[in-house]
mmCIF file of C-alpha atoms in Angstrom:
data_model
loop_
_atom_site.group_PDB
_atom_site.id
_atom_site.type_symbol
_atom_site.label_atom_id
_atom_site.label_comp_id
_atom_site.label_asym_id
_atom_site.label_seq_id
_atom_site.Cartn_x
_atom_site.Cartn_y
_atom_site.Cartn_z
ATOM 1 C CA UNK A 225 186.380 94.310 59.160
ATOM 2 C CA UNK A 226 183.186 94.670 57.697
ATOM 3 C CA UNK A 227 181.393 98.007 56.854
ATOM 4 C CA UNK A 228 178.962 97.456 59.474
ATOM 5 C CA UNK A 229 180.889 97.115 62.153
ATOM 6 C CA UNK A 230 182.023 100.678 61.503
ATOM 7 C CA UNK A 231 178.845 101.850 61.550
ATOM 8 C CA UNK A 232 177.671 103.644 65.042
ATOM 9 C CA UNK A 233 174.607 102.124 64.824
ATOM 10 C CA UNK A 234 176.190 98.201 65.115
ATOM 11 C CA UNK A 235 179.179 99.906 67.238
ATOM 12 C CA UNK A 236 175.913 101.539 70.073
ATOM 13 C CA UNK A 237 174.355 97.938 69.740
ATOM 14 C CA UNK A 238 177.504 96.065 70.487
ATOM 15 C CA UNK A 239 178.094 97.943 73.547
ATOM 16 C CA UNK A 240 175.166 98.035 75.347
ATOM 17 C CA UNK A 241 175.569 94.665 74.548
ATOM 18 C CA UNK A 242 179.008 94.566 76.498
ATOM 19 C CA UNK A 243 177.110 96.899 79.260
ATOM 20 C CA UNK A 244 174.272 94.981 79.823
ATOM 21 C CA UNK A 245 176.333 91.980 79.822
ATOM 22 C CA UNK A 246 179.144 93.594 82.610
ATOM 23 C CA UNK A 247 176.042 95.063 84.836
ATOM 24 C CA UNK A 248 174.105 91.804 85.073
ATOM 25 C CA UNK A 249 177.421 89.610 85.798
ATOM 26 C CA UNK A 250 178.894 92.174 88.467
ATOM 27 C CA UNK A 251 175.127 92.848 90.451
ATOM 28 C CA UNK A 252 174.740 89.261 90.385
ATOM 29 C CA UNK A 253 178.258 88.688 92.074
ATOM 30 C CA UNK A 254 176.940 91.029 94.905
ATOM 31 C CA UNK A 255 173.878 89.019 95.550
ATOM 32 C CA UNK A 256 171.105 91.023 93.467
ATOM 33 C CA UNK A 257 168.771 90.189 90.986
ATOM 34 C CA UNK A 258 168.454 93.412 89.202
ATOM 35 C CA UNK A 259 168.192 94.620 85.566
ATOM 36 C CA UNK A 260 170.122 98.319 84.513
ATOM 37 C CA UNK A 261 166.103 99.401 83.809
ATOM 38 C CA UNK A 262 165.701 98.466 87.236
ATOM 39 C CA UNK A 263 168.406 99.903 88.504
ATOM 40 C CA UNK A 264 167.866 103.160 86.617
ATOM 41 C CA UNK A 265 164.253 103.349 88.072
ATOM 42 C CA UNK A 266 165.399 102.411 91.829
ATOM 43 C CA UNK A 267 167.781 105.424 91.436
ATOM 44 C CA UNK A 268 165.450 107.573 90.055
ATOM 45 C CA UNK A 269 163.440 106.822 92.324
ATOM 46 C CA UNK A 270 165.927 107.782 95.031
ATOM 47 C CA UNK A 271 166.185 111.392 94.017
ATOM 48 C CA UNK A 272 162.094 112.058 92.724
ATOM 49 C CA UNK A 273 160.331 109.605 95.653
ATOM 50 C CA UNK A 274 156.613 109.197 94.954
ATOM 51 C CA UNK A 275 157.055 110.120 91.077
ATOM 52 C CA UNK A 276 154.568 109.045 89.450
ATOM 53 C CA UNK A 277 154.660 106.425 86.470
ATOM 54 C CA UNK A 278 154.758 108.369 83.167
ATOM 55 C CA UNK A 279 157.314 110.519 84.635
ATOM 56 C CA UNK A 280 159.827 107.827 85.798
ATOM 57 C CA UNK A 281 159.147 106.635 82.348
ATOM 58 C CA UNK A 282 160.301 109.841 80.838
ATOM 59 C CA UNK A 283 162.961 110.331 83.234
ATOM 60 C CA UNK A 284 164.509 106.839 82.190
ATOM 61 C CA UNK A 285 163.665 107.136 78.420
ATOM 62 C CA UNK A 286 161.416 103.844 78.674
ATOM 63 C CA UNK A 287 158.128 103.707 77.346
ATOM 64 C CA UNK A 288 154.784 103.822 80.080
ATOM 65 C CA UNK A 289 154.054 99.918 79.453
ATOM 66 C CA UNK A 290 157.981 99.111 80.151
ATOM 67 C CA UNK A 291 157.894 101.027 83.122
ATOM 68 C CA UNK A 292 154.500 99.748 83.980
ATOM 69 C CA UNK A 293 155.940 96.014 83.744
ATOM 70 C CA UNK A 294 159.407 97.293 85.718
ATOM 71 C CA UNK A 295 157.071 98.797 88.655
ATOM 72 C CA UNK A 296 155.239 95.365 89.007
ATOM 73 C CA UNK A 297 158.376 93.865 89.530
ATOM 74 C CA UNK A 298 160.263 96.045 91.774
ATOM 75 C CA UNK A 299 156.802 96.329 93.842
ATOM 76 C CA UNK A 300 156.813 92.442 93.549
ATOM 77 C CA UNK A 301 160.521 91.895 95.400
ATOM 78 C CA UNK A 302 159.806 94.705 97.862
ATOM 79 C CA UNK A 303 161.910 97.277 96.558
ATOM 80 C CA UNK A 304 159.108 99.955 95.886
ATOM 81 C CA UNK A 305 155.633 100.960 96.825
ATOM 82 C CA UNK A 306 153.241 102.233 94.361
ATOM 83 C CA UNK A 307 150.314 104.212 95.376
ATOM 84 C CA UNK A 308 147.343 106.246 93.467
ATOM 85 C CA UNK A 309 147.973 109.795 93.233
ATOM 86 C CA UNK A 310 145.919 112.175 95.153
ATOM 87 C CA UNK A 311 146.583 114.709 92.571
ATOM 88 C CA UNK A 312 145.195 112.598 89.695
ATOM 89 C CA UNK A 313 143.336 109.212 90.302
ATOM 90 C CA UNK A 314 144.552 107.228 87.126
ATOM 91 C CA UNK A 315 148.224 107.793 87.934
ATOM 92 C CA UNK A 316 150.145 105.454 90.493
ATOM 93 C CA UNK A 317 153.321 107.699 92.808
ATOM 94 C CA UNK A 318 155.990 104.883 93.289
ATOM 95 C CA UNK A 319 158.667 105.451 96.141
ATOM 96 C CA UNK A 320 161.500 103.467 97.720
ATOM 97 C CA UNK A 321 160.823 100.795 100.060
ATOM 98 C CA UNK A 322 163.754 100.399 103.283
ATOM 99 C CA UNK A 323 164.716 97.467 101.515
ATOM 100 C CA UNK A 324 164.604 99.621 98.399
ATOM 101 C CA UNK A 325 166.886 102.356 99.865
ATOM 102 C CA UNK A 326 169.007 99.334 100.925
ATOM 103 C CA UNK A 327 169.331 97.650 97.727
ATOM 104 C CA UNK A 328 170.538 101.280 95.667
ATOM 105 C CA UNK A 329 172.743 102.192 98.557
ATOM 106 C CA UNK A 330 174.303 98.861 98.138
ATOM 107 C CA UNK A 331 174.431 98.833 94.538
ATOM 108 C CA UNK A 332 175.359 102.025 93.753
ATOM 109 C CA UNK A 333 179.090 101.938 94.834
ATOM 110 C CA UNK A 334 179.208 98.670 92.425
ATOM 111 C CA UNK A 335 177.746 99.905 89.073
ATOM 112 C CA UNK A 336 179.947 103.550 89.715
ATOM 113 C CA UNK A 337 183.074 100.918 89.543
ATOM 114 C CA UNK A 338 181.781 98.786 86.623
ATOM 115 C CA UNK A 339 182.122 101.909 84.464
ATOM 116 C CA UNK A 340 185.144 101.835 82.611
ATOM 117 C CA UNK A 341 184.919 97.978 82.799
ATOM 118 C CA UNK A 342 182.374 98.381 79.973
ATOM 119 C CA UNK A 343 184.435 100.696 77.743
ATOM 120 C CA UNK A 344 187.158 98.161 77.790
ATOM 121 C CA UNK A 345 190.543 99.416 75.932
ATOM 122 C CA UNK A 346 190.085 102.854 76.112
ATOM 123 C CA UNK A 347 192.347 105.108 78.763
ATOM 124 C CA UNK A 348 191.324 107.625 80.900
ATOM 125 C CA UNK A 349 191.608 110.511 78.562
ATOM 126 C CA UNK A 350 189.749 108.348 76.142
ATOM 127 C CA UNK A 351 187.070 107.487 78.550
ATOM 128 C CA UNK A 352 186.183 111.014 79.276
ATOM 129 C CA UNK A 353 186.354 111.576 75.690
ATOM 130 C CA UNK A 354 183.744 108.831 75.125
ATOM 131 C CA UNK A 355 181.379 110.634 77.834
ATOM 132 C CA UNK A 356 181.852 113.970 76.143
ATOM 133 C CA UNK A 357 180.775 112.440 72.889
ATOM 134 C CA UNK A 358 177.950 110.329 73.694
ATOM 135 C CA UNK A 359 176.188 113.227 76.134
ATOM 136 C CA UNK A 360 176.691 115.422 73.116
ATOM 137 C CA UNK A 361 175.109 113.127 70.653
ATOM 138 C CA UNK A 362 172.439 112.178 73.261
ATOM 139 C CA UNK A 363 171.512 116.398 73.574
ATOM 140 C CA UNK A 364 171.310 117.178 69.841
ATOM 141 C CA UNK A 365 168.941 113.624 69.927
ATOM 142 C CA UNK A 366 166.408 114.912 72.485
ATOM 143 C CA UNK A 367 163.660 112.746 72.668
ATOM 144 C CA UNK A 368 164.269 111.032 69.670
ATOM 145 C CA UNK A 369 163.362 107.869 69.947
ATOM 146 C CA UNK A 370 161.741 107.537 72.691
ATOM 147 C CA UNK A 371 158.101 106.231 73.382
#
């Protein structure tokens, strides 16, 4: 074993390699074309409709261009609606479409199971363990890091 592989920073990398890798696979088996950015905005979306832009950006820890690009293509398959805000002309509210509402519904149930397949190894105790951990170290981050 190497010393970077022992490091959190190669041991975070690996896994959202393993979770990114376990969402795509298991959405795709149900039919979707969806990314977890997409998926993250779509829910998002669910609980704040007609959010505007920078805030769903925010909200998901993505930058405004990311977001920007992940609105064109959720708008593009017919999963969202964007619209320019009456409070402030130069942002754009996005909300769920039916299909939209349809598509998180569906998905939701799926990428709630997929959870512990993408901590592989670790048991129940373990798992919660994990959660308690990372939420911890994501707290004491804040908005480090993001754009």
């Amino acid at each position: 074993m190497t010393i970077s592989s022992r490091m959190p920073g190669h041991l975070i990398r690996r896994l959202h390699q393993v979770s990114t890798h376990v969402f795509l696979q298991r959405v795709l088996e149900a039919g979707y074309d969806l990314t977890p950015v997409q998926f993250a905005a779509l829910d998002t979306l669910r609980h704040h409709p007609k959010i505007d832009q920078a805030s769903l950006a925010l909200a998901i820890s993505k930058d405004r261009a990311t977001v920007g690009a992940v609105a064109d293509r959720l708008e593009q398959k017919g999963l969202v609606t964007r619209v320019i805000s009456t409070r402030d002309k130069r942002a754009r509210e996005l909300a769920l479409t039916e299909e939209g509402e349809a598509v998180i519904a569906a998905l939701f149930p799926i990428v709630e199971d997929l959870q512990k397949e993408i901590l592989p190894g670790l048991d129940d105790d373990e798992y919660r363990q994990f959660i308690a951990l990372a939420s911890k170290a994501v707290r004491s981050a804040g908005h480090l890091g993001e754009s």
